[in-house]
XYZ file of C-alpha atoms in Angstrom:
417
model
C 0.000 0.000 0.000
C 1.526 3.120 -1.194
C 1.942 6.024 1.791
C 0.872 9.139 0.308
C 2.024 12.498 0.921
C -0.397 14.513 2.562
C -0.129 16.939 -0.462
C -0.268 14.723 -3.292
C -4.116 14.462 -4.423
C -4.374 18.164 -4.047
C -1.470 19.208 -6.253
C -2.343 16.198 -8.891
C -6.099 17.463 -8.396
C -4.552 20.645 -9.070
C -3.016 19.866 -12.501
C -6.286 19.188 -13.374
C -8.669 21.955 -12.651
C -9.827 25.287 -14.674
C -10.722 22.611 -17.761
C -13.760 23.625 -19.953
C -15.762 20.990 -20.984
C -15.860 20.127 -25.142
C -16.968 22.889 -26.368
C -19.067 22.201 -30.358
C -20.945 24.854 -32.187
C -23.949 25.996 -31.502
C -23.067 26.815 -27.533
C -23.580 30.139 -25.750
C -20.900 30.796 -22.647
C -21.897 33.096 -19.519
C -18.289 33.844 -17.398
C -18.492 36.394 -14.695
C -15.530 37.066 -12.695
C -15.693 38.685 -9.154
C -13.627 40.105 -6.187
C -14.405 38.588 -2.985
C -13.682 38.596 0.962
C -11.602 36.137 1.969
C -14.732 35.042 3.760
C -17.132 34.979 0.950
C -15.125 33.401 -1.570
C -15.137 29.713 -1.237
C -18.040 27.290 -2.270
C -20.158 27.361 0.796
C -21.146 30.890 -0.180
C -22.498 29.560 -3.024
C -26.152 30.067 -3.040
C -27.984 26.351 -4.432
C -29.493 26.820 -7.599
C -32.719 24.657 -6.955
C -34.799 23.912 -10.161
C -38.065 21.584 -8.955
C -36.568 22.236 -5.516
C -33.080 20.470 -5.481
C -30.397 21.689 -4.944
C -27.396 20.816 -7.715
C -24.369 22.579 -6.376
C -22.299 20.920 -3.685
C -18.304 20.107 -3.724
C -14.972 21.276 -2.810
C -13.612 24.288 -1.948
C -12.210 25.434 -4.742
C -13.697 23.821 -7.718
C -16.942 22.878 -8.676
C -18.580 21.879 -12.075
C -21.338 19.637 -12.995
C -24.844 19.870 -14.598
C -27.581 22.682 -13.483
C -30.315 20.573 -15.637
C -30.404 19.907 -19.313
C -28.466 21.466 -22.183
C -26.857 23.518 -18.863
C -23.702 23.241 -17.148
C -21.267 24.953 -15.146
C -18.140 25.892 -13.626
C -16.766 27.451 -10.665
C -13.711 28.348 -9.321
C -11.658 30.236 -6.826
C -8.369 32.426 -7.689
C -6.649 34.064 -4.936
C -8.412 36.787 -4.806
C -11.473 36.176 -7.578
C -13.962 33.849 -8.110
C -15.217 32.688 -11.611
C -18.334 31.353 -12.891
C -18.871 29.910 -15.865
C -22.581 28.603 -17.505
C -22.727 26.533 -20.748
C -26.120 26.879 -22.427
C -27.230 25.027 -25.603
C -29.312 27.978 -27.601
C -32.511 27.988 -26.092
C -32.432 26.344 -22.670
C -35.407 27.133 -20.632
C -33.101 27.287 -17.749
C -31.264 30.037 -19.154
C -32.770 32.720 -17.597
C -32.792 30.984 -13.937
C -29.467 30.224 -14.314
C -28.414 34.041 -15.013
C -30.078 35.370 -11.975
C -28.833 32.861 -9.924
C -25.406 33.188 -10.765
C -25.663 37.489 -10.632
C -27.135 36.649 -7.140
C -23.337 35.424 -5.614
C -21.044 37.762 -3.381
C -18.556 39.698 -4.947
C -18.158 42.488 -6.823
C -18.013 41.972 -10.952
C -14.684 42.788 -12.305
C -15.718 40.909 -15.639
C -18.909 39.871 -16.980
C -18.640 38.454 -20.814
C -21.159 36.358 -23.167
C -19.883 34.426 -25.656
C -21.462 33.143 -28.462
C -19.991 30.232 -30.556
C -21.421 28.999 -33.845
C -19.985 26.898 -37.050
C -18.516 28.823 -39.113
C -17.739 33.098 -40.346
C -20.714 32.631 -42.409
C -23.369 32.410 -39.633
C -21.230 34.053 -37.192
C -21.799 37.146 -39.585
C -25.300 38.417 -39.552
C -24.922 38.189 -35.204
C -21.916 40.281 -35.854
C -23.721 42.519 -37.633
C -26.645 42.698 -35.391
C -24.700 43.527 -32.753
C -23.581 46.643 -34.187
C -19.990 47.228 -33.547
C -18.379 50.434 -33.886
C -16.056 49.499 -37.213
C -13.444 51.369 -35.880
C -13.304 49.784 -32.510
C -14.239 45.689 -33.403
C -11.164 43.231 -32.880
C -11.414 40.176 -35.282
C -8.469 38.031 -35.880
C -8.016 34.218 -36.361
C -7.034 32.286 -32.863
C -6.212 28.640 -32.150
C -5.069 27.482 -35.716
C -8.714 28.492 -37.300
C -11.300 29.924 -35.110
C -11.752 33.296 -35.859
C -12.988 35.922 -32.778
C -14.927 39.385 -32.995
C -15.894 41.441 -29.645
C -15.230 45.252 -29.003
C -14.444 44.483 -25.814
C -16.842 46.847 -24.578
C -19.835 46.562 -22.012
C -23.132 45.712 -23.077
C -26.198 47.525 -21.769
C -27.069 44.029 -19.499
C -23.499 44.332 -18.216
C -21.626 41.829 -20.365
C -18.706 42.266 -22.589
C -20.195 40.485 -26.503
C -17.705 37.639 -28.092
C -18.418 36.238 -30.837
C -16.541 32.618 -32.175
C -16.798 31.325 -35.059
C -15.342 27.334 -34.462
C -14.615 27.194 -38.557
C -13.444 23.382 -38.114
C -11.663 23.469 -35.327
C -11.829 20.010 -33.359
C -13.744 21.020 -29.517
C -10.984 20.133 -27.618
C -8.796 22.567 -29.392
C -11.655 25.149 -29.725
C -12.141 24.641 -25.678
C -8.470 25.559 -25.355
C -8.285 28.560 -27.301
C -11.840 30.147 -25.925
C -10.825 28.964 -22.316
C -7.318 31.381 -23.377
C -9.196 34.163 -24.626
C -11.363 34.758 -21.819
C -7.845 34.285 -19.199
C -6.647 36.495 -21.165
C -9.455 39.090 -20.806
C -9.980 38.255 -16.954
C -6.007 38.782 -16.111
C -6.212 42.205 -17.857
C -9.106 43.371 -16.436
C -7.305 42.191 -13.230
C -3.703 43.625 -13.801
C -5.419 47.009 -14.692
C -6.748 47.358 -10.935
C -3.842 48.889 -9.908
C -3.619 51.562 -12.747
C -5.743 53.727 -10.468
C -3.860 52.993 -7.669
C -0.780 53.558 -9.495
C -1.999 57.056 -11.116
C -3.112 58.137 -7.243
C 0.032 57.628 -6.104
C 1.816 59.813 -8.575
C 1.509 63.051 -7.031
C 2.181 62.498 -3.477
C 5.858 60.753 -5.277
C 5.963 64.268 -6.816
C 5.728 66.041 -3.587
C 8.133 63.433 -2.012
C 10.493 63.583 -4.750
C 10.465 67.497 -4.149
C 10.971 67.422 -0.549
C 13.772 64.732 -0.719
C 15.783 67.000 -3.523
C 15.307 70.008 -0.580
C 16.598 68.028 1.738
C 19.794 67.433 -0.619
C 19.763 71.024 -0.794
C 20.125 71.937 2.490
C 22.148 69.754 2.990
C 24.650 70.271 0.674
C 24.275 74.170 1.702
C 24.440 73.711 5.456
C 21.434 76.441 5.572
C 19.418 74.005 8.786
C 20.539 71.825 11.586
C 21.537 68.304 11.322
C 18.634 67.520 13.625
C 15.997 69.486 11.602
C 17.115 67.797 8.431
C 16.727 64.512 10.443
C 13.694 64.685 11.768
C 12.380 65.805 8.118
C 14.000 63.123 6.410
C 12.392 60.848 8.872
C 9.137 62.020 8.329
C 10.278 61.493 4.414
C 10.692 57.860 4.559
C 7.950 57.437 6.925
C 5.556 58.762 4.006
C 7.409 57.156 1.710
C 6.845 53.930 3.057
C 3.196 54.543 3.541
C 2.928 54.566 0.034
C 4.555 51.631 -0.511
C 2.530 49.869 1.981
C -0.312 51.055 0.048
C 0.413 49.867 -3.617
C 3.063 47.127 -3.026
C 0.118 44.514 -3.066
C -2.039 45.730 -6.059
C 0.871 46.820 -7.809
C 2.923 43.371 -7.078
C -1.042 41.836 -8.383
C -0.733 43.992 -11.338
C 2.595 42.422 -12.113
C 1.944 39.108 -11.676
C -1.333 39.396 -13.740
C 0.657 41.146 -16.904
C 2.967 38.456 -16.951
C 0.152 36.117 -17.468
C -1.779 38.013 -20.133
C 1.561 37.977 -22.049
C 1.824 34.114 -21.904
C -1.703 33.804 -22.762
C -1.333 36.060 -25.565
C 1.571 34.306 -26.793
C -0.303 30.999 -26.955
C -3.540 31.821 -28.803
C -0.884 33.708 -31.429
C -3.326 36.021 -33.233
C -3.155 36.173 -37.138
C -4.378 39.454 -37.956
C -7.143 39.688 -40.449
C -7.150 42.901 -43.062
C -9.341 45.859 -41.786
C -9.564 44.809 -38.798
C -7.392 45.324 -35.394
C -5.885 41.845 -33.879
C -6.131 40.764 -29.970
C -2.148 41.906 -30.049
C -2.733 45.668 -31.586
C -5.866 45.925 -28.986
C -3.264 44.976 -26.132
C -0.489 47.178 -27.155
C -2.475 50.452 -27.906
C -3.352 50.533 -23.954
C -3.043 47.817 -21.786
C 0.655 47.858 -22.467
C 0.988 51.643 -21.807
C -1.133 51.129 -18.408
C 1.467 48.098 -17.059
C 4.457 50.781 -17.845
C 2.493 53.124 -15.733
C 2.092 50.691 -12.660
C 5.748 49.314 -12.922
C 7.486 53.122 -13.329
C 5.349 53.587 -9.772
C 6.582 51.033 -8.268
C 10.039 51.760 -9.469
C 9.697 55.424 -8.589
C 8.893 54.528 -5.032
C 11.524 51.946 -4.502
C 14.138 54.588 -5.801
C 12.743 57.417 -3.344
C 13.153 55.247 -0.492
C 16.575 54.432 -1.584
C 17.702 57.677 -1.864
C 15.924 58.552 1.482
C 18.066 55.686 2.943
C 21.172 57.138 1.478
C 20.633 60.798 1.897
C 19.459 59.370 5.575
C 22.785 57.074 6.064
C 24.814 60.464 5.141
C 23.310 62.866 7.098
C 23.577 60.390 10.417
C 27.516 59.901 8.868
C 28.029 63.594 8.985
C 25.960 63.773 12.663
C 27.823 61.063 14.025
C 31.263 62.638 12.855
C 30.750 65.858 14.373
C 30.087 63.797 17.559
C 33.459 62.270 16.938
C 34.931 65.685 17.014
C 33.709 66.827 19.798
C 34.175 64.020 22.004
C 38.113 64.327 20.382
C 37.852 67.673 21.920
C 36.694 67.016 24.894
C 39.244 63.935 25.623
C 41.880 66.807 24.439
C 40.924 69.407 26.858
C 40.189 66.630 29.652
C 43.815 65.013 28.610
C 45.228 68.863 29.150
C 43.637 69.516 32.370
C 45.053 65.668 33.664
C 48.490 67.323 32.980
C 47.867 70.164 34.392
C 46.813 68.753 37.601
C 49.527 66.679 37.474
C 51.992 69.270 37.078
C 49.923 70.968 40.346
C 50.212 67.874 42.288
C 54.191 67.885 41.748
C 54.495 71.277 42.552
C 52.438 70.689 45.845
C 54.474 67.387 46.197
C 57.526 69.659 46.255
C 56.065 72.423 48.861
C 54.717 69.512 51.172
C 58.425 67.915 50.843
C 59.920 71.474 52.279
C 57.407 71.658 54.863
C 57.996 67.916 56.004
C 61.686 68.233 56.131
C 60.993 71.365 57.806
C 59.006 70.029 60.574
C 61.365 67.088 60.798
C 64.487 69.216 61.019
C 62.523 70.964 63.880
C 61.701 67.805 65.384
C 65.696 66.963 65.577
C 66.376 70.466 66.996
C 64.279 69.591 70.024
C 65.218 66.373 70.375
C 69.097 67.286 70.200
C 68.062 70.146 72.406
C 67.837 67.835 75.430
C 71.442 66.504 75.387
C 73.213 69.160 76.551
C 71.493 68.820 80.584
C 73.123 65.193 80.658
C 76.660 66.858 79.388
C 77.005 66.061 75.938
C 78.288 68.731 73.707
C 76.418 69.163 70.608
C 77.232 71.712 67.656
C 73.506 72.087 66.503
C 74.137 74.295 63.597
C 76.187 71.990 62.315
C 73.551 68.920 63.201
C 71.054 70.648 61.443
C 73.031 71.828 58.666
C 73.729 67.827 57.727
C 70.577 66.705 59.144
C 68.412 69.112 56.614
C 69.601 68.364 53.339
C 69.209 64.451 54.515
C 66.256 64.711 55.867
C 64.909 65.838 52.375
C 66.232 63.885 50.383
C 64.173 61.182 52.756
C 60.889 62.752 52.300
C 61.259 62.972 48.280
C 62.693 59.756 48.224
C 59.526 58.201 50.372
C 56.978 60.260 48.568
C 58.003 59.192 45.279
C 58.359 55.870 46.537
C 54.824 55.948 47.396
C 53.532 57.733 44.614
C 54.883 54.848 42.162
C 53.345 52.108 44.117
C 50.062 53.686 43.762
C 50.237 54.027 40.313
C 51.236 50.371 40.120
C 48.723 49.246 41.911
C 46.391 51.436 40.447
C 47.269 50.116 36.448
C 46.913 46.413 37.701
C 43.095 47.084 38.632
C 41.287 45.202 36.508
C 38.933 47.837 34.319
């Protein structure tokens, strides 16, 4: 018995999800893709579409398809931060209409709402074209899939769906599944990347006004015209702001990223042939979606190279504080060093005036004591006791105090610090 991983069946199961059914001409398509709370966006939120009472929706978490009656099925599943739901109607279901409300009635807001109709061939594809009434300057037809040919304006309807119409011209349903399943991805990840465009273009002034203040801040800087701590505290308050607005867009912006990257790769893979007269899924891309990703990236650029420089300017200006800290604490040691020396030389000088005054006081101390000798009859010259007795007696009390003075500066460098 094989030991699974506890994470095999759901990345296997994932390999295997987001597949449209086989899709064959006639077949109309209802997708609707939504933003939803992280705690309205799995399938228990799901309200049960009940025809004759029973409910017909029930599943995983993730992922759920099956049949909503006859001629009707569906799809549904959860992004990271969308949901999608996807009906498949034969022309003329009865359950059509049911179906509709009930899947306009689920939580979310709509970021993308699109019906797609797909028939045979360019021939009958035409007169729906033309009842549809495209603006000629604005319809995007080109071939897709090796055959299938596409035609939408990409434009909302008055119901609130986008109009595509595919005409299968041939092309086997598995392929045809494929290359409609990569058209609307495509479509969905663009309406998706484009949601931080606003963000991105509300952001652009307060970069101005940072941008501004940080090349002031250089300014004074440079010119010395403000205190270190003003131009601290302001350049504080800089990247604080600065980082406030990356807080704000790094998300939506990172989103918008990560969503471009895969309307590129599903562009690449339906490779649009372009069809005279008419502009291709590639031209309809390029003229603004492409223009609105440069927008969103140069933001995110802009504000990762303000809060560099902040950093830098930041990392200087603490350099040049913490320097002139240096400098005065050089100072200080200097002056402190100069008044050790002078203290010292004090302390010598008092050293040498105490040394008198002992040798003084000793010398005195012998004169009284000698003093006593002559009332048991010995003969003393004093002046000439005290004249040897003075110079030795200094040289005793210099020789003592230096003595001492050395050991306590011995003893005093052997402390441990």
């Amino acid at each position: 018995m094989l030991q699974d991983h506890g994470l095999r069946r759901d990345i296997v199961g994932e390999m295997h999800l987001r597949r449209w059914p086989l899709i064959e001409a006639p077949l109309e398509i209802y997708q609707i893709v939504r933003l939803c709370a992280a705690d309205a966006a799995g399938a228990d939120s799901i309200p049960s579409f009940r025809p004759g009472g029973q409910p017909l929706v029930a599943g995983g978490n993730r992922h759920l398809s099956g049949e909503l009656g006859a001629d009707l099925r569906f799809t549904w599943e959860r992004h990271s931060e969308a949901t999608c739901l996807t009906l498949f109607a034969q022309p003329g279901t009865p359950l059509i209409g049911p179906a509709l409300a009930w899947a306009e009635a689920m939580p979310g807001e709509v970021v993308r709402a699109t019906q797609i109709v797909i028939v045979a061939d360019d021939a009958t594809a035409q007169p729906l074209v033309d009842a549809l009434g495209y603006d000629p300057a604005e319809v995007v037809s080109c071939c897709i899939g090796g055959g299938a040919r596409i035609w939408s304006d990409f434009r909302i309807g008055e119901q609130g769906y986008g109009r595509l119409t595919v005409a299968a011209n041939g092309l086997h349903p598995v392929e045809l599944g494929r290359a409609v399943q990569a058209v609307q991805e495509l479509g969905n990840y663009r309406n998706l990347a484009l949601l931080g465009l606003p963000v991105a273009r509300g952001q652009w002034s307060r970069l101005d006004a940072a941008d501004e203040r940080l090349r002031k801040i250089g300014t004074m800087l440079e010119e010395g015209v403000a205190t270190d701590n003003a131009m601290l505290d302001e350049l504080c308050r800089l990247s604080l702001e600065v980082g406030s607005i990356g807080s704000a867009t790094r998300y939506r912006l990172g989103a918008t990223a990560a969503y471009a990257r895969l309307v590129q790769e599903r562009l690449e893979a339906l490779c649009p042939t372009p069809l005279r007269g008419y502009a291709s899924l590639t031209d309809f891309a390029q003229r603004r979606f492409t223009p609105a990703i440069r927008t969103c990236e140069a933001v995110a650029r802009r504000q990762g190279e303000l809060a560099d420089r902040s950093a830098q300017l930041s990392a200087l200006l603490r350099t040049r504080i913490e320097t002139h800290i240096e400098d005065q604490n050089a100072r200080l040691l200097a002056s402190l060093e100069s008044s050790a020396a002078n203290q010292l030389r004090l302390q010598h000088l008092v050293e040498g005036l105490s040394s008198v005054a002992i040798t003084y006081y000793a010398v005195a101390l012998i004169r009284d004591l000698t003093g006593g000798l002559d009332a048991f009859g010995v003969v003393v010259n004093h002046e000439l006791l005290l004249a040897v007795a003075t110079p030795l007696a200094f040289l005793a009390v210099y020789l003592f105090t230096r003595r001492a003075r050395s050991r306590l500066f011995a003893e005093r460098k052997n402390q441990p610090r």
